[in-house]
Tab-separated table of C-alpha atoms in Angstrom:
chain	number	residue	atom	x	y	z
Z	930	UNK	CA	-0.060	-0.014	-0.002
Z	931	UNK	CA	1.213	3.512	-0.924
Z	932	UNK	CA	0.992	5.990	1.941
Z	933	UNK	CA	1.850	9.697	1.661
Z	934	UNK	CA	2.831	11.787	4.743
Z	935	UNK	CA	2.526	15.532	4.259
Z	936	UNK	CA	4.669	17.806	6.440
Z	937	UNK	CA	8.322	18.582	7.247
Z	938	UNK	CA	8.996	18.481	10.941
Z	939	UNK	CA	9.840	15.948	13.790
Z	940	UNK	CA	6.058	15.245	14.227
Z	941	UNK	CA	5.980	14.062	10.521
Z	942	UNK	CA	9.298	12.295	11.121
Z	943	UNK	CA	7.882	10.109	13.874
Z	944	UNK	CA	4.689	9.588	11.855
Z	945	UNK	CA	6.792	8.230	8.973
Z	946	UNK	CA	8.916	6.083	11.324
Z	947	UNK	CA	5.651	4.457	12.646
Z	948	UNK	CA	4.492	3.604	9.142
Z	949	UNK	CA	7.705	2.818	7.293
Z	950	UNK	CA	7.791	-0.930	7.886
Z	951	UNK	CA	4.178	-1.640	6.640
Z	952	UNK	CA	3.759	0.414	3.502
Z	953	UNK	CA	5.445	1.925	0.511
Z	954	UNK	CA	6.150	5.402	2.077
Z	955	UNK	CA	6.063	8.762	0.295
Z	956	UNK	CA	6.373	12.287	1.705
Z	957	UNK	CA	5.846	15.840	0.637
Z	958	UNK	CA	7.881	18.356	2.473
Z	959	UNK	CA	9.033	21.991	2.149
Z	960	UNK	CA	12.501	21.238	3.505
Z	961	UNK	CA	14.498	18.214	3.109
Z	962	UNK	CA	14.115	16.570	6.492
Z	963	UNK	CA	17.051	13.979	6.628
Z	964	UNK	CA	15.004	11.656	8.951
Z	965	UNK	CA	12.219	11.410	6.550
Z	966	UNK	CA	14.243	11.581	3.417
Z	967	UNK	CA	16.189	8.269	4.155
Z	968	UNK	CA	12.965	6.261	4.727
Z	969	UNK	CA	10.622	7.611	1.985
Z	970	UNK	CA	10.267	8.592	-1.665
Z	971	UNK	CA	9.880	12.268	-1.225
Z	972	UNK	CA	9.189	15.639	-3.075
Z	973	UNK	CA	10.413	18.933	-1.992
Z	974	UNK	CA	7.871	21.687	-2.273
Z	975	UNK	CA	5.352	24.071	-0.539
Z	976	UNK	CA	3.031	21.564	1.559
Z	977	UNK	CA	0.440	24.454	1.753
Z	978	UNK	CA	0.159	24.254	-2.145
Z	979	UNK	CA	-2.598	21.804	-1.879
Z	980	UNK	CA	-3.258	21.269	-5.589
Z	981	UNK	CA	0.480	20.455	-6.075
Z	982	UNK	CA	0.338	17.995	-3.201
Z	983	UNK	CA	-2.765	16.315	-4.744
Z	984	UNK	CA	-1.074	16.227	-8.058
Z	985	UNK	CA	1.924	14.383	-6.539
Z	986	UNK	CA	-0.380	11.913	-4.867
Z	987	UNK	CA	-2.285	11.136	-7.976
Z	988	UNK	CA	0.819	10.752	-10.025
Z	989	UNK	CA	2.280	8.240	-7.571
Z	990	UNK	CA	-0.946	6.247	-7.105
Z	991	UNK	CA	-1.218	7.170	-3.293
Z	992	UNK	CA	-3.954	5.241	-1.429
Z	993	UNK	CA	-3.863	6.944	1.958
Z	994	UNK	CA	-2.561	10.413	2.886
Z	995	UNK	CA	-1.710	11.247	6.561
Z	996	UNK	CA	-1.619	15.148	7.063
Z	997	UNK	CA	0.808	16.235	9.657
Z	998	UNK	CA	0.639	20.148	10.153
Z	999	UNK	CA	-2.304	22.388	10.706
Z	1000	UNK	CA	-1.629	24.798	7.815
Z	1001	UNK	CA	-2.678	22.478	5.010
Z	1002	UNK	CA	-5.534	21.357	6.972
Z	1003	UNK	CA	-6.893	24.748	7.322
Z	1004	UNK	CA	-6.595	25.312	3.602
Z	1005	UNK	CA	-8.632	22.218	2.696
Z	1006	UNK	CA	-5.920	19.782	1.815
Z	1007	UNK	CA	-8.165	16.734	2.776
Z	1008	UNK	CA	-11.084	18.114	0.562
Z	1009	UNK	CA	-8.577	18.424	-2.369
Z	1010	UNK	CA	-7.027	14.925	-1.913
Z	1011	UNK	CA	-10.439	13.186	-1.371
Z	1012	UNK	CA	-11.790	15.017	-4.564
Z	1013	UNK	CA	-8.987	13.179	-6.372
Z	1014	UNK	CA	-9.963	9.786	-4.907
Z	1015	UNK	CA	-7.314	9.588	-2.203
Z	1016	UNK	CA	-8.449	8.588	1.467
Z	1017	UNK	CA	-7.098	10.742	4.282
Z	1018	UNK	CA	-6.136	10.650	7.835
Z	1019	UNK	CA	-6.977	14.236	8.771
Z	1020	UNK	CA	-10.250	16.221	9.135
Z	1021	UNK	CA	-11.588	18.068	6.107
Z	1022	UNK	CA	-11.523	21.959	6.011
Z	1023	UNK	CA	-15.114	22.371	7.676
Z	1024	UNK	CA	-14.292	20.378	10.794
Z	1025	UNK	CA	-10.680	21.329	11.006
Z	1026	UNK	CA	-12.099	24.659	12.174
Z	1027	UNK	CA	-11.920	22.955	15.640
Z	1028	UNK	CA	-8.368	24.390	15.576
Z	1029	UNK	CA	-8.205	26.970	12.752
Z	1030	UNK	CA	-11.237	28.845	14.233
Z	1031	UNK	CA	-11.201	28.889	18.001
Z	1032	UNK	CA	-14.611	30.459	18.164
Z	1033	UNK	CA	-16.027	27.517	16.283
Z	1034	UNK	CA	-14.740	25.219	19.080
Z	1035	UNK	CA	-16.244	27.442	21.907
Z	1036	UNK	CA	-19.491	27.829	20.188
Z	1037	UNK	CA	-19.635	24.027	19.817
Z	1038	UNK	CA	-19.260	23.727	23.630
Z	1039	UNK	CA	-21.982	26.076	24.249
Z	1040	UNK	CA	-24.595	24.782	21.733
Z	1041	UNK	CA	-24.192	21.160	22.761
Z	1042	UNK	CA	-23.593	21.835	26.404
Z	1043	UNK	CA	-20.246	20.020	26.676
Z	1044	UNK	CA	-18.588	20.330	30.120
Z	1045	UNK	CA	-15.064	21.470	30.668
Z	1046	UNK	CA	-15.390	24.821	28.867
Z	1047	UNK	CA	-14.223	28.182	30.316
Z	1048	UNK	CA	-15.582	31.736	30.238
Z	1049	UNK	CA	-14.573	33.298	26.961
Z	1050	UNK	CA	-15.658	36.053	24.542
Z	1051	UNK	CA	-14.772	36.740	20.915
Z	1052	UNK	CA	-14.234	40.665	20.026
Z	1053	UNK	CA	-13.992	42.564	16.922
Z	1054	UNK	CA	-13.725	46.030	18.254
Z	1055	UNK	CA	-11.644	47.777	20.809
Z	1056	UNK	CA	-14.525	49.515	22.705
Z	1057	UNK	CA	-16.141	46.093	23.767
Z	1058	UNK	CA	-12.623	44.866	24.807
Z	1059	UNK	CA	-12.227	47.850	27.092
Z	1060	UNK	CA	-15.615	47.452	28.645
Z	1061	UNK	CA	-15.164	43.649	29.176
Z	1062	UNK	CA	-11.710	43.932	30.736
Z	1063	UNK	CA	-12.791	46.960	32.962
Z	1064	UNK	CA	-15.456	44.813	34.500
Z	1065	UNK	CA	-13.810	41.381	34.416
Z	1066	UNK	CA	-12.092	40.899	37.817
Z	1067	UNK	CA	-10.095	37.852	36.922
Z	1068	UNK	CA	-6.757	37.434	35.053
Z	1069	UNK	CA	-7.239	36.655	31.334
Z	1070	UNK	CA	-5.629	35.044	28.405
Z	1071	UNK	CA	-5.428	36.766	25.043
Z	1072	UNK	CA	-5.491	34.681	21.868
Z	1073	UNK	CA	-5.794	35.306	18.088
Z	1074	UNK	CA	-8.796	33.592	16.483
Z	1075	UNK	CA	-6.768	31.810	13.747
Z	1076	UNK	CA	-3.428	29.905	13.624
Z	1077	UNK	CA	-0.257	31.259	15.081
Z	1078	UNK	CA	1.778	28.085	15.720
Z	1079	UNK	CA	1.144	28.424	19.517
Z	1080	UNK	CA	3.092	31.725	19.681
Z	1081	UNK	CA	0.340	34.245	19.726
Z	1082	UNK	CA	-1.005	33.485	23.285
Z	1083	UNK	CA	-0.316	35.854	26.050
Z	1084	UNK	CA	-1.329	35.469	29.803
Z	1085	UNK	CA	-1.917	37.969	32.389
Z	1086	UNK	CA	0.460	37.236	35.343
Z	1087	UNK	CA	3.085	35.671	33.083
Z	1088	UNK	CA	3.528	37.748	29.830
Z	1089	UNK	CA	1.345	40.589	30.628
Z	1090	UNK	CA	1.368	42.600	33.796
Z	1091	UNK	CA	-2.363	43.289	34.125
Z	1092	UNK	CA	-5.656	43.655	32.244
Z	1093	UNK	CA	-4.528	47.100	30.992
Z	1094	UNK	CA	-1.574	45.516	29.194
Z	1095	UNK	CA	-3.937	42.840	28.027
Z	1096	UNK	CA	-6.100	45.658	26.349
Z	1097	UNK	CA	-2.986	46.809	24.540
Z	1098	UNK	CA	-2.033	43.379	23.326
Z	1099	UNK	CA	-5.562	42.573	22.283
Z	1100	UNK	CA	-5.692	45.726	20.154
Z	1101	UNK	CA	-2.462	44.701	18.436
Z	1102	UNK	CA	-3.858	41.112	17.643
Z	1103	UNK	CA	-6.848	42.743	15.868
Z	1104	UNK	CA	-4.970	45.629	14.191
Z	1105	UNK	CA	-2.405	43.206	12.718
Z	1106	UNK	CA	-4.944	40.530	11.879
Z	1107	UNK	CA	-2.645	38.114	13.842
Z	1108	UNK	CA	-3.891	34.555	12.827
Z	1109	UNK	CA	-5.572	35.923	9.801
Z	1110	UNK	CA	-8.532	37.430	11.399
Z	1111	UNK	CA	-9.278	41.010	12.769
Z	1112	UNK	CA	-10.553	39.378	15.898
Z	1113	UNK	CA	-9.437	38.263	19.314
Z	1114	UNK	CA	-10.467	35.786	21.922
Z	1115	UNK	CA	-10.411	36.608	25.655
Z	1116	UNK	CA	-10.546	33.789	28.068
Z	1117	UNK	CA	-10.422	33.437	31.850
Z	1118	UNK	CA	-7.048	32.362	33.071
Z	1119	UNK	CA	-7.295	28.862	34.522
Z	1120	UNK	CA	-5.063	27.726	37.397
Z	1121	UNK	CA	-3.790	24.232	37.459
Z	1122	UNK	CA	-1.537	21.906	35.525
Z	1123	UNK	CA	-1.749	21.709	31.630
Z	1124	UNK	CA	-1.757	18.231	30.098
Z	1125	UNK	CA	-2.269	16.925	26.473
Z	1126	UNK	CA	-4.647	14.149	25.478
Z	1127	UNK	CA	-4.275	12.913	21.847
Z	1128	UNK	CA	-6.855	10.540	20.301
Z	1129	UNK	CA	-7.587	8.908	16.937
Z	1130	UNK	CA	-11.143	9.404	15.648
Z	1131	UNK	CA	-13.084	7.739	12.841
Z	1132	UNK	CA	-15.938	10.064	13.068
Z	1133	UNK	CA	-17.996	7.797	15.599
Z	1134	UNK	CA	-15.287	6.025	17.737
Z	1135	UNK	CA	-12.359	7.695	19.803
Z	1136	UNK	CA	-9.065	5.770	20.551
Z	1137	UNK	CA	-7.264	7.786	23.154
Z	1138	UNK	CA	-3.363	7.697	23.585
Z	1139	UNK	CA	-1.223	8.101	26.724
Z	1140	UNK	CA	-1.341	11.512	28.344
Z	1141	UNK	CA	1.563	13.870	27.990
Z	1142	UNK	CA	2.816	17.098	29.463
Z	1143	UNK	CA	4.290	19.724	27.116
Z	1144	UNK	CA	6.537	22.614	28.164
Z	1145	UNK	CA	5.874	25.620	25.988
Z	1146	UNK	CA	7.945	28.288	27.699
Z	1147	UNK	CA	11.486	28.742	26.189
Z	1148	UNK	CA	13.597	28.724	29.442
Z	1149	UNK	CA	14.326	26.362	32.213
Z	1150	UNK	CA	11.888	26.675	35.093
Z	1151	UNK	CA	9.085	27.717	32.828
Z	1152	UNK	CA	10.135	31.269	31.944
Z	1153	UNK	CA	10.470	33.132	28.732
Z	1154	UNK	CA	8.247	33.442	25.719
Z	1155	UNK	CA	5.809	30.758	24.668
Z	1156	UNK	CA	7.177	28.574	21.895
Z	1157	UNK	CA	6.072	25.665	19.678
Z	1158	UNK	CA	6.990	23.427	22.582
Z	1159	UNK	CA	10.484	22.726	24.164
Z	1160	UNK	CA	9.748	19.048	25.130
Z	1161	UNK	CA	7.369	16.775	26.782
Z	1162	UNK	CA	6.936	13.546	28.944
Z	1163	UNK	CA	4.564	10.599	29.383
Z	1164	UNK	CA	4.537	7.993	32.081
Z	1165	UNK	CA	4.383	4.200	31.824
Z	1166	UNK	CA	0.744	3.985	33.226
Z	1167	UNK	CA	-0.592	6.183	30.482
Z	1168	UNK	CA	-1.391	8.840	33.061
Z	1169	UNK	CA	0.780	11.529	34.471
Z	1170	UNK	CA	2.230	11.914	38.162
Z	1171	UNK	CA	-0.368	14.439	38.937
Z	1172	UNK	CA	-3.287	13.048	36.937
Z	1173	UNK	CA	-5.604	10.325	38.083
Z	1174	UNK	CA	-7.443	7.732	36.054
Z	1175	UNK	CA	-10.771	9.459	36.921
Z	1176	UNK	CA	-9.430	12.749	35.555
Z	1177	UNK	CA	-7.984	11.160	32.458
Z	1178	UNK	CA	-11.428	9.372	31.799
Z	1179	UNK	CA	-13.211	12.712	32.265
Z	1180	UNK	CA	-11.003	14.221	29.549
Z	1181	UNK	CA	-11.706	11.527	27.312
Z	1182	UNK	CA	-15.420	11.789	27.800
Z	1183	UNK	CA	-15.158	15.599	26.867
Z	1184	UNK	CA	-13.374	14.700	23.577
Z	1185	UNK	CA	-16.034	11.898	22.781
Z	1186	UNK	CA	-18.742	14.399	23.250
Z	1187	UNK	CA	-16.910	16.879	21.026
Z	1188	UNK	CA	-16.695	14.257	18.173
Z	1189	UNK	CA	-20.449	13.474	18.507
Z	1190	UNK	CA	-21.276	17.129	18.449
Z	1191	UNK	CA	-19.071	17.904	15.383
Z	1192	UNK	CA	-20.672	15.001	13.383
Z	1193	UNK	CA	-24.137	16.696	14.209
Z	1194	UNK	CA	-22.899	20.270	13.506
Z	1195	UNK	CA	-20.988	19.644	10.350
Z	1196	UNK	CA	-19.322	16.286	9.132
Z	1197	UNK	CA	-17.667	13.285	10.981
Z	1198	UNK	CA	-14.218	14.044	12.250
Z	1199	UNK	CA	-11.671	11.547	10.880
Z	1200	UNK	CA	-8.176	11.850	12.003
Z	1201	UNK	CA	-6.230	12.996	15.208
Z	1202	UNK	CA	-7.869	15.249	17.796
Z	1203	UNK	CA	-5.416	16.879	20.185
Z	1204	UNK	CA	-7.051	18.128	23.527
Z	1205	UNK	CA	-4.966	20.720	25.535
Z	1206	UNK	CA	-6.446	20.572	29.090
Z	1207	UNK	CA	-5.823	22.366	32.331
Z	1208	UNK	CA	-6.243	20.080	35.358
Z	1209	UNK	CA	-7.994	22.515	37.905
Z	1210	UNK	CA	-9.459	21.906	41.364
Z	1211	UNK	CA	-12.853	21.116	39.576
Z	1212	UNK	CA	-11.302	18.695	37.127
Z	1213	UNK	CA	-10.014	18.941	33.549
Z	1214	UNK	CA	-11.016	22.111	31.573
Z	1215	UNK	CA	-10.446	22.340	27.852
Z	1216	UNK	CA	-7.986	25.213	26.834
Z	1217	UNK	CA	-8.137	24.369	23.109
Z	1218	UNK	CA	-8.147	21.631	20.424
Z	1219	UNK	CA	-5.687	20.981	17.639
Z	1220	UNK	CA	-6.755	19.072	14.655
Z	1221	UNK	CA	-3.536	17.016	14.295
Z	1222	UNK	CA	-0.813	15.380	16.509
Z	1223	UNK	CA	1.002	17.607	18.973
Z	1224	UNK	CA	4.670	18.532	18.303
Z	1225	UNK	CA	6.450	17.330	20.551
Z	1226	UNK	CA	3.859	14.995	22.131
Z	1227	UNK	CA	3.453	12.793	18.985
Z	1228	UNK	CA	7.165	11.806	19.756
Z	1229	UNK	CA	6.077	10.551	23.316
Z	1230	UNK	CA	3.269	8.340	22.211
Z	1231	UNK	CA	3.883	7.022	18.630
Z	1232	UNK	CA	7.087	5.057	19.468
Z	1233	UNK	CA	5.160	3.417	22.253
Z	1234	UNK	CA	2.154	2.229	20.050
Z	1235	UNK	CA	2.001	-1.539	19.652
Z	1236	UNK	CA	-1.016	-1.470	17.287
Z	1237	UNK	CA	0.472	-0.972	13.817
Z	1238	UNK	CA	-0.004	2.615	12.604
Z	1239	UNK	CA	-1.044	1.383	9.130
Z	1240	UNK	CA	-3.943	-0.596	10.699
Z	1241	UNK	CA	-5.014	2.533	12.641
Z	1242	UNK	CA	-5.013	4.597	9.444
Z	1243	UNK	CA	-7.238	2.006	7.712
Z	1244	UNK	CA	-9.615	1.744	10.689
Z	1245	UNK	CA	-10.016	5.611	10.730
Z	1246	UNK	CA	-10.817	5.645	7.018
Z	1247	UNK	CA	-13.207	2.587	7.303
Z	1248	UNK	CA	-15.052	3.676	10.563
Z	1249	UNK	CA	-13.867	0.587	12.440
Z	1250	UNK	CA	-11.561	2.248	15.074
Z	1251	UNK	CA	-11.081	0.333	18.258
Z	1252	UNK	CA	-8.885	0.181	21.367
Z	1253	UNK	CA	-5.081	0.766	20.847
Z	1254	UNK	CA	-2.289	-1.080	22.586
Z	1255	UNK	CA	0.755	0.737	23.882
Z	1256	UNK	CA	3.947	-0.269	25.609
Z	1257	UNK	CA	3.952	0.342	29.404
Z	1258	UNK	CA	6.922	2.755	29.015
Z	1259	UNK	CA	7.623	6.200	30.103
Z	1260	UNK	CA	9.067	8.627	27.520
Z	1261	UNK	CA	10.817	12.058	27.596
Z	1262	UNK	CA	11.322	14.285	24.670
Z	1263	UNK	CA	13.786	17.238	24.676
Z	1264	UNK	CA	13.903	19.676	21.860
Z	1265	UNK	CA	17.185	21.048	20.651
Z	1266	UNK	CA	16.916	24.483	19.295
Z	1267	UNK	CA	19.027	27.117	17.921
Z	1268	UNK	CA	20.369	29.613	20.682
Z	1269	UNK	CA	17.912	32.350	21.353
Z	1270	UNK	CA	14.736	30.433	20.028
Z	1271	UNK	CA	12.144	31.634	19.342
Z	1272	UNK	CA	13.981	34.937	18.569
Z	1273	UNK	CA	17.126	33.237	17.232
Z	1274	UNK	CA	19.935	34.755	15.040
Z	1275	UNK	CA	21.593	31.425	14.558
Z	1276	UNK	CA	19.644	30.051	11.547
Z	1277	UNK	CA	21.274	28.273	8.519
Z	1278	UNK	CA	24.280	26.925	10.520
Z	1279	UNK	CA	25.517	23.345	10.358
Z	1280	UNK	CA	24.061	20.946	12.780
Z	1281	UNK	CA	26.485	18.242	13.893
Z	1282	UNK	CA	24.841	15.074	15.135
Z	1283	UNK	CA	26.424	11.823	16.068
Z	1284	UNK	CA	23.493	9.533	15.280
Z	1285	UNK	CA	25.531	6.390	16.215
Z	1286	UNK	CA	26.233	7.501	19.598
Z	1287	UNK	CA	22.619	8.628	20.260
Z	1288	UNK	CA	21.358	5.376	18.908
Z	1289	UNK	CA	23.910	3.431	21.078
Z	1290	UNK	CA	22.379	4.730	24.302
Z	1291	UNK	CA	18.920	3.826	23.283
Z	1292	UNK	CA	17.647	7.340	22.371
Z	1293	UNK	CA	15.642	8.163	19.329
Z	1294	UNK	CA	16.210	11.184	16.915
Z	1295	UNK	CA	13.504	12.949	15.098
Z	1296	UNK	CA	14.543	15.734	12.878
Z	1297	UNK	CA	12.465	19.014	12.919
Z	1298	UNK	CA	12.763	22.406	11.123
Z	1299	UNK	CA	16.122	21.657	9.558
Z	1300	UNK	CA	17.357	21.337	6.015
Z	1301	UNK	CA	19.630	18.840	4.456
Z	1302	UNK	CA	21.363	20.638	1.466
Z	1303	UNK	CA	23.175	19.482	-1.619
Z	1304	UNK	CA	26.378	18.984	0.435
Z	1305	UNK	CA	24.412	16.320	2.505
Z	1306	UNK	CA	25.027	18.463	5.713
Z	1307	UNK	CA	22.125	19.361	8.017
Z	1308	UNK	CA	21.536	22.979	8.574
Z	1309	UNK	CA	19.389	24.721	11.243
Z	1310	UNK	CA	16.534	27.127	10.475
Z	1311	UNK	CA	15.195	29.713	12.934
Z	1312	UNK	CA	12.900	27.132	14.531
Z	1313	UNK	CA	13.250	23.879	16.473
Z	1314	UNK	CA	15.910	21.676	15.075
Z	1315	UNK	CA	15.949	18.154	16.772
Z	1316	UNK	CA	13.706	16.013	18.883
Z	1317	UNK	CA	15.599	13.701	21.170
Z	1318	UNK	CA	13.494	10.955	22.872
Z	1319	UNK	CA	14.511	8.601	25.744
Z	1320	UNK	CA	12.201	5.583	26.469
Z	1321	UNK	CA	12.442	3.445	29.543
Z	1322	UNK	CA	10.474	1.965	32.587
Z	1323	UNK	CA	10.300	5.383	34.377
Z	1324	UNK	CA	10.308	9.007	33.555
Z	1325	UNK	CA	13.512	9.506	35.576
Z	1326	UNK	CA	15.298	6.738	33.396
Z	1327	UNK	CA	13.964	8.153	30.115
Z	1328	UNK	CA	15.091	11.788	31.110
Z	1329	UNK	CA	18.549	10.467	31.708
Z	1330	UNK	CA	18.761	8.775	28.389
Z	1331	UNK	CA	17.412	11.934	26.480
Z	1332	UNK	CA	19.652	14.232	28.515
Z	1333	UNK	CA	22.823	12.182	27.651
Z	1334	UNK	CA	21.820	11.832	24.048
Z	1335	UNK	CA	21.692	15.796	23.826
Z	1336	UNK	CA	25.373	15.815	24.310
Z	1337	UNK	CA	25.821	14.421	20.766
Z	1338	UNK	CA	24.312	17.407	18.986
Z	1339	UNK	CA	26.776	20.251	18.369
Z	1340	UNK	CA	26.459	23.876	17.307
Z	1341	UNK	CA	24.857	27.178	18.584
Z	1342	UNK	CA	22.150	25.125	20.336
Z	1343	UNK	CA	20.130	25.014	23.500
Z	1344	UNK	CA	17.748	22.685	25.038
Z	1345	UNK	CA	15.667	22.649	28.468
Z	1346	UNK	CA	17.711	20.297	30.686
Z	1347	UNK	CA	14.942	20.464	33.335
Z	1348	UNK	CA	12.249	18.620	31.227
Z	1349	UNK	CA	11.440	15.312	32.683
Z	1350	UNK	CA	13.481	15.881	35.829
Z	1351	UNK	CA	12.458	14.582	39.262
Z	1352	UNK	CA	12.680	18.055	40.633
Z	1353	UNK	CA	10.428	19.643	37.986
Z	1354	UNK	CA	7.732	16.808	38.109
Z	1355	UNK	CA	7.663	17.139	41.845
Z	1356	UNK	CA	6.821	20.877	41.611
Z	1357	UNK	CA	3.871	19.814	39.349
Z	1358	UNK	CA	2.702	17.212	41.992
Z	1359	UNK	CA	3.146	19.743	44.776
Z	1360	UNK	CA	1.319	22.482	42.788
Z	1361	UNK	CA	-1.732	20.008	42.243
Z	1362	UNK	CA	-1.828	19.099	45.805
Z	1363	UNK	CA	-1.932	22.775	46.764
Z	1364	UNK	CA	-4.762	23.449	44.249
Z	1365	UNK	CA	-6.744	20.494	45.406
Z	1366	UNK	CA	-6.542	21.776	48.886
């Protein structure tokens, strides 16, 4: 069977690795990702040019396409491929709005009375923003309505001093049409611990994966600007050290109700649904959905999946999705990035990687926003370069493997050494104990 994976980064690298042994693998990517290039037949091109992607798929008799990034989903790549007779793992343009239009998601929760939402409003003029924030006595989160790669969100108490600064930032979001819309979402700030729950969906059935915790802030200890994600971890029992089975099950229930509601509101949702939750004193509350795998969280869960990925893809298309099997292992992913990321000045530099050493200690390498040029050397861009994953019986052992492996990547590089460490996880546990009272 011929399978096409669309996308360039580490998320797509791990998707390709999970498929490579069970199909004839093709890829379409904007930069030459060396991890993907060595295991697939590939074309380099703009993955947002959906007609060109469809033409490539047709010319190569592709049977299934797996869509990695959110950009092409928002442009309707699934609609274009399906119009050409190619089955897809990924939602069509109408239901991909669960990510590309955050107001669609919140309105869905209201209309179908789905638990776990939060107080929010969508604004398109500054006068209403001023009135709302002058009368809202809690801290808020400011978000563009459309896609910003996770980098447009600012939180009062972390990135903004108070609600007056929130007004200024909200105006900037609207005036610059950040995310593609002259609108802004203002949400209540939730207090708790964030966690990610990813699940496959065939439109009726939901198959959840192990929970993970991402670390979006650039610097150790959780400071600095929000990035696309500096790393993540998962635990051997599929939960997290601060997350109970009951709380996990509640998050799954929220996602199941979402899938049912989307089918009523629009069309069946086929693909991957990513729920970003905040665990609060009253249980899990949904921050937002993504219409694809998380990056880095895909690197935590896909290497643990015992159910063949190709069989999952077929089941999504056929509407026969069932329970998945995962290894009872923990995982820690650490992202290696250019110094200064997300405002790096060290793009287009050679990335020296000793793959043999990394493999010899049991770590996994997933190439991200890099470019392998004609000289066969790998160059950084201004974004994340390399996902390093350690897998073992415990988070602590996984972290040690990942941290050791990071020594074998050289250049003007940085990574958060604290991700997955005992000290940082204990802070999360203590934080939730305090919140629960």
